[in-house]
Amino acid sequence: MRERLTRLLDELLVTHAPSAMEQEMDAAVFKHLREIGSPVQQDPHGNISLTIPGRTKRQGHLTTLVTAHKDELGVMVHRIDRDGKMWVEPLGGCRPGKYGEGPFDLVTPNGVIEGVLCMGSMHSSEMSPRIHKVKTQVMNWDVVYLDCKLSAEQLKKRGVTVGERAVIGRRRKQPMYIGKDYVGGYALDDKAAVAVLLLLAAQLKKTPPLYDVCIGITACEEGGVSGGAYMAQHLDPLDFIAVEVAPIAEEYPIAMDKRPVVYFKDAVYHYSPDLCRELIAAGGRVGVECQPSVVRSFGSDASGALKAGLNGRSACLGFPTENTHGFEIGHLGAMEACVRLLARHLVHGPSAPASA
């Protein structure tokens, strides 16, 4: 599984997929899901889904929805100066200090334009007030800009307008493997989870689940969790399981190891305790120990949908991750464990004995 996982990460992590401009991820996801053989669909919101029929039909034909989101953090241009400097607003919880100065790509309907996220020259004083704020205060998006070395007129000729999106430059997106168990890169949240679900889908195609399962690769999660809500509203699933990163921080009892994290509550809503415990039990049956956790400043498609009353039960499964919303470091063994745990839960169901 490790080789297939790293191949997927190598492919997915270098794509550009700011919310609602996710075509590069769409192409990769469609390619892999179509190889599995089931019909693949994309809804008007941009979510991609594949339904794997179960061996048993339960009353109401209620489906289990398992998701990972394909969009990544980015920014949106809100002003273009005459000299071509572009001032931006965040799409989701990204901060300029997490990126620093460096390659930053403008993603337009006409293609990608390379640029640089700029802060200014440090050889300056309070007579340069914007740069002085960079030097003396916590940075925000008001004091940094994107520069593609094109004037406003040149940008206009290339079809660039206010409203364009930009993301960390592709030159900085190549994943970095650290030792045998860790991968570093931008947007492991949530492209690494997409890799997990692609592996899971292939496994479920070989060993069908007990009940119908919909693998959902959702759109527009960052900043709004709207993709998962749209899917849940139209699918009406019984269970909704999101796969996500699990933040390492002093306040959380989450260790950076191969044990997946099962969330019991996040900043949006509490998860369904019975479903959370079913996932933990499924892990135990395949030798996967889980880390239960309650987190702040975090939300998922599954908690957003449950709070809105769009499904019956929700859970969120994560892999331990450092530096979330920056150059993230994730545990490869925990990603693999998520695949094994989910496969056990979906193939055998919650009531199967440990020896099954």
mmCIF file of C-alpha atoms in Angstrom:
data_model
loop_
_atom_site.group_PDB
_atom_site.id
_atom_site.type_symbol
_atom_site.label_atom_id
_atom_site.label_comp_id
_atom_site.label_asym_id
_atom_site.label_seq_id
_atom_site.Cartn_x
_atom_site.Cartn_y
_atom_site.Cartn_z
ATOM 1 C CA MET A 1 0.000 0.000 0.000
ATOM 2 C CA ARG A 2 2.877 2.403 0.749
ATOM 3 C CA GLU A 3 4.056 2.535 -2.852
ATOM 4 C CA ARG A 4 0.542 3.220 -4.165
ATOM 5 C CA LEU A 5 0.018 5.884 -1.511
ATOM 6 C CA THR A 6 3.218 7.755 -2.312
ATOM 7 C CA ARG A 7 2.501 7.608 -6.041
ATOM 8 C CA LEU A 8 -0.864 9.231 -5.416
ATOM 9 C CA LEU A 9 0.665 11.868 -3.153
ATOM 10 C CA ASP A 10 3.303 12.691 -5.768
ATOM 11 C CA GLU A 11 0.523 13.268 -8.289
ATOM 12 C CA LEU A 12 -2.071 15.055 -6.180
ATOM 13 C CA LEU A 13 0.052 17.393 -4.074
ATOM 14 C CA VAL A 14 1.426 19.306 -7.076
ATOM 15 C CA THR A 15 -2.021 20.143 -8.467
ATOM 16 C CA HIS A 16 -3.646 23.558 -8.122
ATOM 17 C CA ALA A 17 -7.147 23.451 -6.625
ATOM 18 C CA PRO A 18 -8.268 26.686 -4.964
ATOM 19 C CA SER A 19 -11.905 26.485 -3.931
ATOM 20 C CA ALA A 20 -14.209 26.483 -6.987
ATOM 21 C CA MET A 21 -11.211 26.312 -9.370
ATOM 22 C CA GLU A 22 -10.427 22.642 -8.788
ATOM 23 C CA GLN A 23 -10.092 21.377 -12.363
ATOM 24 C CA GLU A 24 -6.583 19.928 -11.933
ATOM 25 C CA MET A 25 -7.713 17.810 -8.994
ATOM 26 C CA ASP A 26 -10.901 16.922 -10.872
ATOM 27 C CA ALA A 27 -8.866 15.467 -13.730
ATOM 28 C CA ALA A 28 -6.713 13.361 -11.393
ATOM 29 C CA VAL A 29 -9.663 12.101 -9.348
ATOM 30 C CA PHE A 30 -11.732 11.227 -12.425
ATOM 31 C CA LYS A 31 -8.806 9.287 -13.873
ATOM 32 C CA HIS A 32 -8.339 7.121 -10.794
ATOM 33 C CA LEU A 33 -12.017 6.556 -10.018
ATOM 34 C CA ARG A 34 -12.799 5.584 -13.606
ATOM 35 C CA GLU A 35 -10.037 2.972 -13.426
ATOM 36 C CA ILE A 36 -12.029 1.332 -10.631
ATOM 37 C CA GLY A 37 -14.856 0.717 -13.071
ATOM 38 C CA SER A 38 -17.988 2.208 -11.513
ATOM 39 C CA PRO A 39 -19.817 5.223 -12.976
ATOM 40 C CA VAL A 40 -18.309 8.485 -11.719
ATOM 41 C CA GLN A 41 -20.458 11.585 -11.390
ATOM 42 C CA GLN A 42 -19.892 15.285 -10.767
ATOM 43 C CA ASP A 43 -22.707 17.411 -9.388
ATOM 44 C CA PRO A 44 -23.382 21.114 -10.061
ATOM 45 C CA HIS A 45 -21.452 22.102 -6.918
ATOM 46 C CA GLY A 46 -18.305 20.380 -8.192
ATOM 47 C CA ASN A 47 -18.359 17.302 -5.945
ATOM 48 C CA ILE A 48 -17.182 14.055 -7.538
ATOM 49 C CA SER A 49 -18.742 10.792 -6.395
ATOM 50 C CA LEU A 50 -18.665 7.068 -6.972
ATOM 51 C CA THR A 51 -21.226 4.730 -5.429
ATOM 52 C CA ILE A 52 -20.225 1.155 -4.630
ATOM 53 C CA PRO A 53 -23.280 -1.098 -4.159
ATOM 54 C CA GLY A 54 -23.484 -3.036 -0.924
ATOM 55 C CA ARG A 55 -24.057 -6.756 -0.521
ATOM 56 C CA THR A 56 -27.160 -6.068 1.584
ATOM 57 C CA LYS A 57 -29.949 -3.542 1.181
ATOM 58 C CA ARG A 58 -31.109 -2.035 4.462
ATOM 59 C CA GLN A 59 -34.529 -0.514 4.959
ATOM 60 C CA GLY A 60 -34.695 2.864 3.244
ATOM 61 C CA HIS A 61 -31.637 2.052 1.106
ATOM 62 C CA LEU A 62 -29.636 4.481 3.237
ATOM 63 C CA THR A 63 -26.090 5.078 2.058
ATOM 64 C CA THR A 64 -22.875 5.715 3.964
ATOM 65 C CA LEU A 65 -21.104 8.799 2.594
ATOM 66 C CA VAL A 66 -17.312 8.899 3.033
ATOM 67 C CA THR A 67 -15.615 12.118 1.948
ATOM 68 C CA ALA A 68 -12.361 13.998 1.553
ATOM 69 C CA HIS A 69 -12.208 17.476 0.060
ATOM 70 C CA LYS A 70 -10.168 18.262 -3.032
ATOM 71 C CA ASP A 71 -9.889 22.036 -2.701
ATOM 72 C CA GLU A 72 -6.962 23.748 -1.029
ATOM 73 C CA LEU A 73 -6.366 27.021 0.757
ATOM 74 C CA GLY A 74 -5.842 30.034 -1.460
ATOM 75 C CA VAL A 75 -6.487 33.729 -1.891
ATOM 76 C CA MET A 76 -8.663 35.900 -4.136
ATOM 77 C CA VAL A 77 -7.562 39.100 -5.867
ATOM 78 C CA HIS A 78 -9.592 42.093 -4.639
ATOM 79 C CA ARG A 79 -7.575 44.969 -6.147
ATOM 80 C CA ILE A 80 -5.096 45.393 -8.981
ATOM 81 C CA ASP A 81 -2.797 48.447 -8.975
ATOM 82 C CA ARG A 82 -1.719 50.139 -12.189
ATOM 83 C CA ASP A 83 1.753 48.613 -11.850
ATOM 84 C CA GLY A 84 0.175 45.143 -11.577
ATOM 85 C CA LYS A 85 0.514 44.551 -7.856
ATOM 86 C CA MET A 86 -2.408 42.397 -6.761
ATOM 87 C CA TRP A 87 -3.887 42.651 -3.277
ATOM 88 C CA VAL A 88 -5.658 39.581 -2.002
ATOM 89 C CA GLU A 89 -8.216 38.230 0.461
ATOM 90 C CA PRO A 90 -7.930 34.748 2.026
ATOM 91 C CA LEU A 91 -10.154 31.862 0.967
ATOM 92 C CA GLY A 92 -10.267 29.872 4.164
ATOM 93 C CA GLY A 93 -7.966 30.004 7.159
ATOM 94 C CA CYS A 94 -4.631 30.731 5.492
ATOM 95 C CA ARG A 95 -2.101 33.230 6.848
ATOM 96 C CA PRO A 96 0.740 34.900 4.923
ATOM 97 C CA GLY A 97 3.295 34.023 7.577
ATOM 98 C CA LYS A 98 2.710 30.343 6.793
ATOM 99 C CA TYR A 99 3.882 30.911 3.206
ATOM 100 C CA GLY A 100 6.530 33.614 3.450
ATOM 101 C CA GLU A 101 7.856 35.294 0.344
ATOM 102 C CA GLY A 102 8.181 33.021 -2.651
ATOM 103 C CA PRO A 103 6.481 31.494 -5.684
ATOM 104 C CA PHE A 104 2.729 31.998 -5.737
ATOM 105 C CA ASP A 105 0.649 31.119 -8.782
ATOM 106 C CA LEU A 106 -2.332 32.958 -10.196
ATOM 107 C CA VAL A 107 -4.942 30.407 -11.334
ATOM 108 C CA THR A 108 -7.125 31.840 -14.101
ATOM 109 C CA PRO A 109 -9.593 30.421 -16.634
ATOM 110 C CA ASN A 110 -6.872 30.972 -19.241
ATOM 111 C CA GLY A 111 -4.142 29.143 -17.355
ATOM 112 C CA VAL A 112 -1.609 29.574 -14.576
ATOM 113 C CA ILE A 113 0.549 32.702 -14.302
ATOM 114 C CA GLU A 114 3.571 32.452 -12.037
ATOM 115 C CA GLY A 115 4.128 35.206 -9.511
ATOM 116 C CA VAL A 116 5.726 35.980 -6.166
ATOM 117 C CA LEU A 117 4.057 36.665 -2.837
ATOM 118 C CA CYS A 118 5.841 39.827 -1.673
ATOM 119 C CA MET A 119 6.324 41.590 1.635
ATOM 120 C CA GLY A 120 8.963 44.189 0.799
ATOM 121 C CA SER A 121 12.570 45.093 1.525
ATOM 122 C CA MET A 122 13.740 44.818 5.107
ATOM 123 C CA HIS A 123 16.313 47.564 4.507
ATOM 124 C CA SER A 124 13.698 50.173 5.376
ATOM 125 C CA SER A 125 12.287 52.154 8.294
ATOM 126 C CA GLU A 126 8.995 53.538 9.595
ATOM 127 C CA MET A 127 9.074 55.889 6.608
ATOM 128 C CA SER A 128 7.860 52.843 4.641
ATOM 129 C CA PRO A 129 4.779 52.175 6.796
ATOM 130 C CA ARG A 130 3.497 49.013 5.086
ATOM 131 C CA ILE A 131 6.852 47.269 5.250
ATOM 132 C CA HIS A 132 7.325 48.513 8.802
ATOM 133 C CA LYS A 133 4.117 46.691 9.750
ATOM 134 C CA VAL A 134 5.575 43.506 8.244
ATOM 135 C CA LYS A 135 8.657 43.978 10.433
ATOM 136 C CA THR A 136 6.935 44.921 13.672
ATOM 137 C CA GLN A 137 3.426 43.428 13.719
ATOM 138 C CA VAL A 138 1.688 40.116 13.148
ATOM 139 C CA MET A 139 1.294 39.856 9.383
ATOM 140 C CA ASN A 140 -2.076 39.839 7.710
ATOM 141 C CA TRP A 141 -3.134 39.883 4.071
ATOM 142 C CA ASP A 142 -3.369 43.688 4.038
ATOM 143 C CA VAL A 143 0.415 44.071 4.004
ATOM 144 C CA VAL A 144 1.427 41.506 1.359
ATOM 145 C CA TYR A 145 0.762 41.421 -2.364
ATOM 146 C CA LEU A 146 1.119 39.175 -5.398
ATOM 147 C CA ASP A 147 3.427 40.344 -8.176
ATOM 148 C CA CYS A 148 3.573 38.593 -11.562
ATOM 149 C CA LYS A 149 5.739 41.390 -13.066
ATOM 150 C CA LEU A 150 2.917 42.323 -15.417
ATOM 151 C CA SER A 151 1.216 45.717 -15.473
ATOM 152 C CA ALA A 152 -2.514 46.050 -14.932
ATOM 153 C CA GLU A 153 -2.927 46.483 -18.677
ATOM 154 C CA GLN A 154 -0.852 43.377 -19.420
ATOM 155 C CA LEU A 155 -2.842 41.390 -16.869
ATOM 156 C CA LYS A 156 -6.074 42.591 -18.454
ATOM 157 C CA LYS A 157 -4.900 41.408 -21.867
ATOM 158 C CA ARG A 158 -4.339 37.974 -20.331
ATOM 159 C CA GLY A 159 -7.870 37.965 -18.962
ATOM 160 C CA VAL A 160 -6.922 38.634 -15.333
ATOM 161 C CA THR A 161 -9.537 40.502 -13.293
ATOM 162 C CA VAL A 162 -10.521 41.066 -9.692
ATOM 163 C CA GLY A 163 -11.864 37.742 -8.405
ATOM 164 C CA GLU A 164 -9.026 35.550 -9.681
ATOM 165 C CA ARG A 165 -7.633 32.955 -7.296
ATOM 166 C CA ALA A 166 -4.026 32.235 -6.344
ATOM 167 C CA VAL A 167 -2.267 29.446 -4.453
ATOM 168 C CA ILE A 168 1.211 28.485 -3.300
ATOM 169 C CA GLY A 169 3.472 28.147 -6.347
ATOM 170 C CA ARG A 170 3.885 24.789 -8.023
ATOM 171 C CA ARG A 171 7.653 25.230 -7.686
ATOM 172 C CA ARG A 172 7.142 24.728 -3.935
ATOM 173 C CA LYS A 173 4.608 21.904 -4.049
ATOM 174 C CA GLN A 174 6.779 18.837 -4.608
ATOM 175 C CA PRO A 175 6.289 16.539 -1.601
ATOM 176 C CA MET A 176 9.217 15.896 0.718
ATOM 177 C CA TYR A 177 9.569 12.431 2.236
ATOM 178 C CA ILE A 178 11.217 12.475 5.656
ATOM 179 C CA GLY A 179 12.549 9.127 6.786
ATOM 180 C CA LYS A 180 10.303 6.165 6.039
ATOM 181 C CA ASP A 181 7.087 7.318 7.738
ATOM 182 C CA TYR A 182 6.566 11.014 7.042
ATOM 183 C CA VAL A 183 5.611 13.232 4.130
ATOM 184 C CA GLY A 184 5.831 17.011 4.053
ATOM 185 C CA GLY A 185 4.021 19.291 1.657
ATOM 186 C CA TYR A 186 1.348 21.886 1.138
ATOM 187 C CA ALA A 187 -2.346 20.894 1.165
ATOM 188 C CA LEU A 188 -2.057 17.464 2.748
ATOM 189 C CA ASP A 189 -5.305 18.984 3.994
ATOM 190 C CA ASP A 190 -7.010 17.385 2.277
ATOM 191 C CA LYS A 191 -5.306 15.933 -0.812
ATOM 192 C CA ALA A 192 -3.656 13.233 1.296
ATOM 193 C CA ALA A 193 -7.132 12.223 2.461
ATOM 194 C CA VAL A 194 -8.235 12.107 -1.184
ATOM 195 C CA ALA A 195 -5.398 9.612 -1.714
ATOM 196 C CA VAL A 196 -6.732 7.595 1.228
ATOM 197 C CA LEU A 197 -10.203 7.455 -0.343
ATOM 198 C CA LEU A 198 -8.866 6.476 -3.753
ATOM 199 C CA LEU A 199 -7.116 3.524 -2.108
ATOM 200 C CA LEU A 200 -10.274 2.718 -0.152
ATOM 201 C CA ALA A 201 -12.449 2.826 -3.279
ATOM 202 C CA ALA A 202 -10.165 0.375 -5.064
ATOM 203 C CA GLN A 203 -10.306 -1.971 -2.076
ATOM 204 C CA LEU A 204 -14.106 -1.774 -1.801
ATOM 205 C CA LYS A 205 -14.456 -2.547 -5.480
ATOM 206 C CA LYS A 206 -12.586 -5.820 -4.879
ATOM 207 C CA THR A 207 -14.351 -6.573 -1.582
ATOM 208 C CA PRO A 208 -17.819 -4.988 -1.697
ATOM 209 C CA PRO A 209 -19.154 -3.211 1.386
ATOM 210 C CA LEU A 210 -22.003 -4.543 3.496
ATOM 211 C CA TYR A 211 -24.244 -1.585 2.575
ATOM 212 C CA ASP A 212 -24.096 1.004 -0.213
ATOM 213 C CA VAL A 213 -21.126 3.355 0.087
ATOM 214 C CA CYS A 214 -20.695 6.660 -1.719
ATOM 215 C CA ILE A 215 -17.108 7.875 -2.023
ATOM 216 C CA GLY A 216 -17.370 11.664 -2.220
ATOM 217 C CA ILE A 217 -14.496 13.935 -3.212
ATOM 218 C CA THR A 218 -15.956 17.248 -2.164
ATOM 219 C CA ALA A 219 -15.508 20.801 -3.416
ATOM 220 C CA CYS A 220 -15.284 24.131 -1.596
ATOM 221 C CA GLU A 221 -14.644 22.822 1.919
ATOM 222 C CA GLU A 222 -12.097 25.453 2.895
ATOM 223 C CA GLY A 223 -13.868 28.458 4.292
ATOM 224 C CA GLY A 224 -17.395 27.091 4.097
ATOM 225 C CA VAL A 225 -17.813 23.261 4.046
ATOM 226 C CA SER A 226 -20.399 23.786 1.323
ATOM 227 C CA GLY A 227 -19.516 20.785 -0.856
ATOM 228 C CA GLY A 228 -20.246 18.218 1.819
ATOM 229 C CA ALA A 229 -23.483 19.969 2.736
ATOM 230 C CA TYR A 230 -24.614 19.901 -0.894
ATOM 231 C CA MET A 231 -23.834 16.189 -1.175
ATOM 232 C CA ALA A 232 -25.596 15.325 2.071
ATOM 233 C CA GLN A 233 -28.658 17.356 1.138
ATOM 234 C CA HIS A 234 -29.091 15.493 -2.134
ATOM 235 C CA LEU A 235 -27.901 12.021 -1.080
ATOM 236 C CA ASP A 236 -29.635 11.888 2.319
ATOM 237 C CA PRO A 237 -27.035 9.511 3.824
ATOM 238 C CA LEU A 238 -27.511 7.690 7.089
ATOM 239 C CA ASP A 239 -23.821 7.990 8.032
ATOM 240 C CA PHE A 240 -21.344 10.670 6.944
ATOM 241 C CA ILE A 241 -17.646 10.027 7.590
ATOM 242 C CA ALA A 242 -15.091 12.696 6.668
ATOM 243 C CA VAL A 243 -11.367 11.943 6.390
ATOM 244 C CA GLU A 244 -9.137 14.833 7.400
ATOM 245 C CA VAL A 245 -5.875 15.973 8.914
ATOM 246 C CA ALA A 246 -5.570 15.834 12.712
ATOM 247 C CA PRO A 247 -3.659 18.815 14.127
ATOM 248 C CA ILE A 248 -0.709 18.332 16.434
ATOM 249 C CA ALA A 249 -0.727 21.025 19.133
ATOM 250 C CA GLU A 250 0.113 21.356 22.815
ATOM 251 C CA GLU A 251 -3.561 21.428 23.796
ATOM 252 C CA TYR A 252 -4.454 18.115 22.129
ATOM 253 C CA PRO A 253 -3.471 14.605 23.285
ATOM 254 C CA ILE A 254 -2.615 13.623 19.705
ATOM 255 C CA ALA A 255 0.716 11.882 19.135
ATOM 256 C CA MET A 256 2.563 12.034 15.817
ATOM 257 C CA ASP A 257 2.440 8.326 15.095
ATOM 258 C CA LYS A 258 0.604 5.717 13.019
ATOM 259 C CA ARG A 259 -2.599 5.809 15.090
ATOM 260 C CA PRO A 260 -5.527 7.553 13.372
ATOM 261 C CA VAL A 261 -7.532 10.159 15.245
ATOM 262 C CA VAL A 262 -11.282 9.878 15.809
ATOM 263 C CA TYR A 263 -12.844 13.247 16.570
ATOM 264 C CA PHE A 264 -15.641 13.449 19.118
ATOM 265 C CA LYS A 265 -16.148 17.220 18.752
ATOM 266 C CA ASP A 266 -14.768 20.143 16.771
ATOM 267 C CA ALA A 267 -15.484 23.882 16.584
ATOM 268 C CA VAL A 268 -18.559 23.327 14.410
ATOM 269 C CA TYR A 269 -20.454 20.541 16.202
ATOM 270 C CA HIS A 270 -20.155 17.339 18.178
ATOM 271 C CA TYR A 271 -19.917 14.046 16.283
ATOM 272 C CA SER A 272 -22.190 11.023 16.773
ATOM 273 C CA PRO A 273 -20.708 9.056 19.701
ATOM 274 C CA ASP A 274 -22.035 5.682 18.587
ATOM 275 C CA LEU A 275 -20.515 6.036 15.108
ATOM 276 C CA CYS A 276 -17.225 7.272 16.581
ATOM 277 C CA ARG A 277 -17.040 4.195 18.787
ATOM 278 C CA GLU A 278 -17.926 1.931 15.878
ATOM 279 C CA LEU A 279 -14.902 3.294 13.998
ATOM 280 C CA ILE A 280 -12.653 2.762 17.008
ATOM 281 C CA ALA A 281 -13.947 -0.821 17.334
ATOM 282 C CA ALA A 282 -13.388 -1.465 13.625
ATOM 283 C CA GLY A 283 -9.816 -0.300 14.014
ATOM 284 C CA GLY A 284 -9.288 -2.651 16.929
ATOM 285 C CA ARG A 285 -10.406 -5.607 14.814
ATOM 286 C CA VAL A 286 -7.619 -4.949 12.287
ATOM 287 C CA GLY A 287 -4.935 -4.019 14.813
ATOM 288 C CA VAL A 288 -5.352 -0.258 14.432
ATOM 289 C CA GLU A 289 -5.431 1.681 17.692
ATOM 290 C CA CYS A 290 -7.149 5.068 17.477
ATOM 291 C CA GLN A 291 -6.614 8.351 19.296
ATOM 292 C CA PRO A 292 -9.890 9.960 20.433
ATOM 293 C CA SER A 293 -9.780 13.736 20.381
ATOM 294 C CA VAL A 294 -11.751 16.937 20.910
ATOM 295 C CA VAL A 295 -10.391 19.875 18.913
ATOM 296 C CA ARG A 296 -10.931 23.601 18.503
ATOM 297 C CA SER A 297 -10.518 25.859 15.472
ATOM 298 C CA PHE A 298 -11.407 22.966 13.174
ATOM 299 C CA GLY A 299 -14.408 21.772 11.212
ATOM 300 C CA SER A 300 -15.209 19.172 8.585
ATOM 301 C CA ASP A 301 -17.783 18.453 5.912
ATOM 302 C CA ALA A 302 -19.261 15.859 8.264
ATOM 303 C CA SER A 303 -19.711 18.127 11.286
ATOM 304 C CA GLY A 304 -21.142 20.900 9.123
ATOM 305 C CA ALA A 305 -23.702 18.563 7.580
ATOM 306 C CA LEU A 306 -24.702 17.052 10.917
ATOM 307 C CA LYS A 307 -25.205 20.483 12.503
ATOM 308 C CA ALA A 308 -27.482 21.425 9.599
ATOM 309 C CA GLY A 309 -29.491 18.223 10.076
ATOM 310 C CA LEU A 310 -28.617 16.855 6.635
ATOM 311 C CA ASN A 311 -27.730 13.305 7.715
ATOM 312 C CA GLY A 312 -28.303 10.865 10.534
ATOM 313 C CA ARG A 313 -24.848 10.355 12.055
ATOM 314 C CA SER A 314 -21.416 11.891 11.455
ATOM 315 C CA ALA A 315 -17.832 11.031 12.305
ATOM 316 C CA CYS A 316 -14.432 12.336 11.307
ATOM 317 C CA LEU A 317 -11.289 10.249 10.994
ATOM 318 C CA GLY A 318 -7.897 11.949 10.745
ATOM 319 C CA PHE A 319 -4.203 11.267 10.372
ATOM 320 C CA PRO A 320 -1.809 13.136 12.697
ATOM 321 C CA THR A 321 -0.427 16.239 10.969
ATOM 322 C CA GLU A 322 2.003 18.943 12.031
ATOM 323 C CA ASN A 323 1.999 22.542 10.750
ATOM 324 C CA THR A 324 -1.607 22.440 9.536
ATOM 325 C CA HIS A 325 -2.506 25.109 6.962
ATOM 326 C CA GLY A 326 1.177 25.505 6.145
ATOM 327 C CA PHE A 327 3.966 23.140 5.087
ATOM 328 C CA GLU A 328 2.235 20.172 6.617
ATOM 329 C CA ILE A 329 3.902 16.970 7.795
ATOM 330 C CA GLY A 330 1.738 13.866 7.890
ATOM 331 C CA HIS A 331 2.275 10.288 9.043
ATOM 332 C CA LEU A 332 2.112 7.815 6.154
ATOM 333 C CA GLY A 333 1.392 4.885 8.452
ATOM 334 C CA ALA A 334 -1.651 6.664 9.861
ATOM 335 C CA MET A 335 -2.959 7.300 6.341
ATOM 336 C CA GLU A 336 -2.643 3.591 5.581
ATOM 337 C CA ALA A 337 -4.336 2.760 8.883
ATOM 338 C CA CYS A 338 -7.294 4.952 7.879
ATOM 339 C CA VAL A 339 -7.743 2.796 4.771
ATOM 340 C CA ARG A 340 -7.674 -0.442 6.771
ATOM 341 C CA LEU A 341 -10.026 0.860 9.455
ATOM 342 C CA LEU A 342 -12.587 2.230 6.993
ATOM 343 C CA ALA A 343 -12.488 -0.922 4.887
ATOM 344 C CA ARG A 344 -13.159 -3.044 7.964
ATOM 345 C CA HIS A 345 -16.039 -0.833 9.096
ATOM 346 C CA LEU A 346 -17.676 -0.664 5.678
ATOM 347 C CA VAL A 347 -17.173 -4.284 4.605
ATOM 348 C CA HIS A 348 -18.133 -6.013 7.859
ATOM 349 C CA GLY A 349 -20.428 -3.480 9.519
ATOM 350 C CA PRO A 350 -20.426 -2.353 13.152
ATOM 351 C CA SER A 351 -21.884 -5.531 14.666
ATOM 352 C CA ALA A 352 -19.393 -8.045 13.246
ATOM 353 C CA PRO A 353 -17.453 -9.957 15.919
ATOM 354 C CA ALA A 354 -13.761 -9.338 16.364
ATOM 355 C CA SER A 355 -12.911 -12.743 14.936
ATOM 356 C CA ALA A 356 -14.825 -12.158 11.692
#
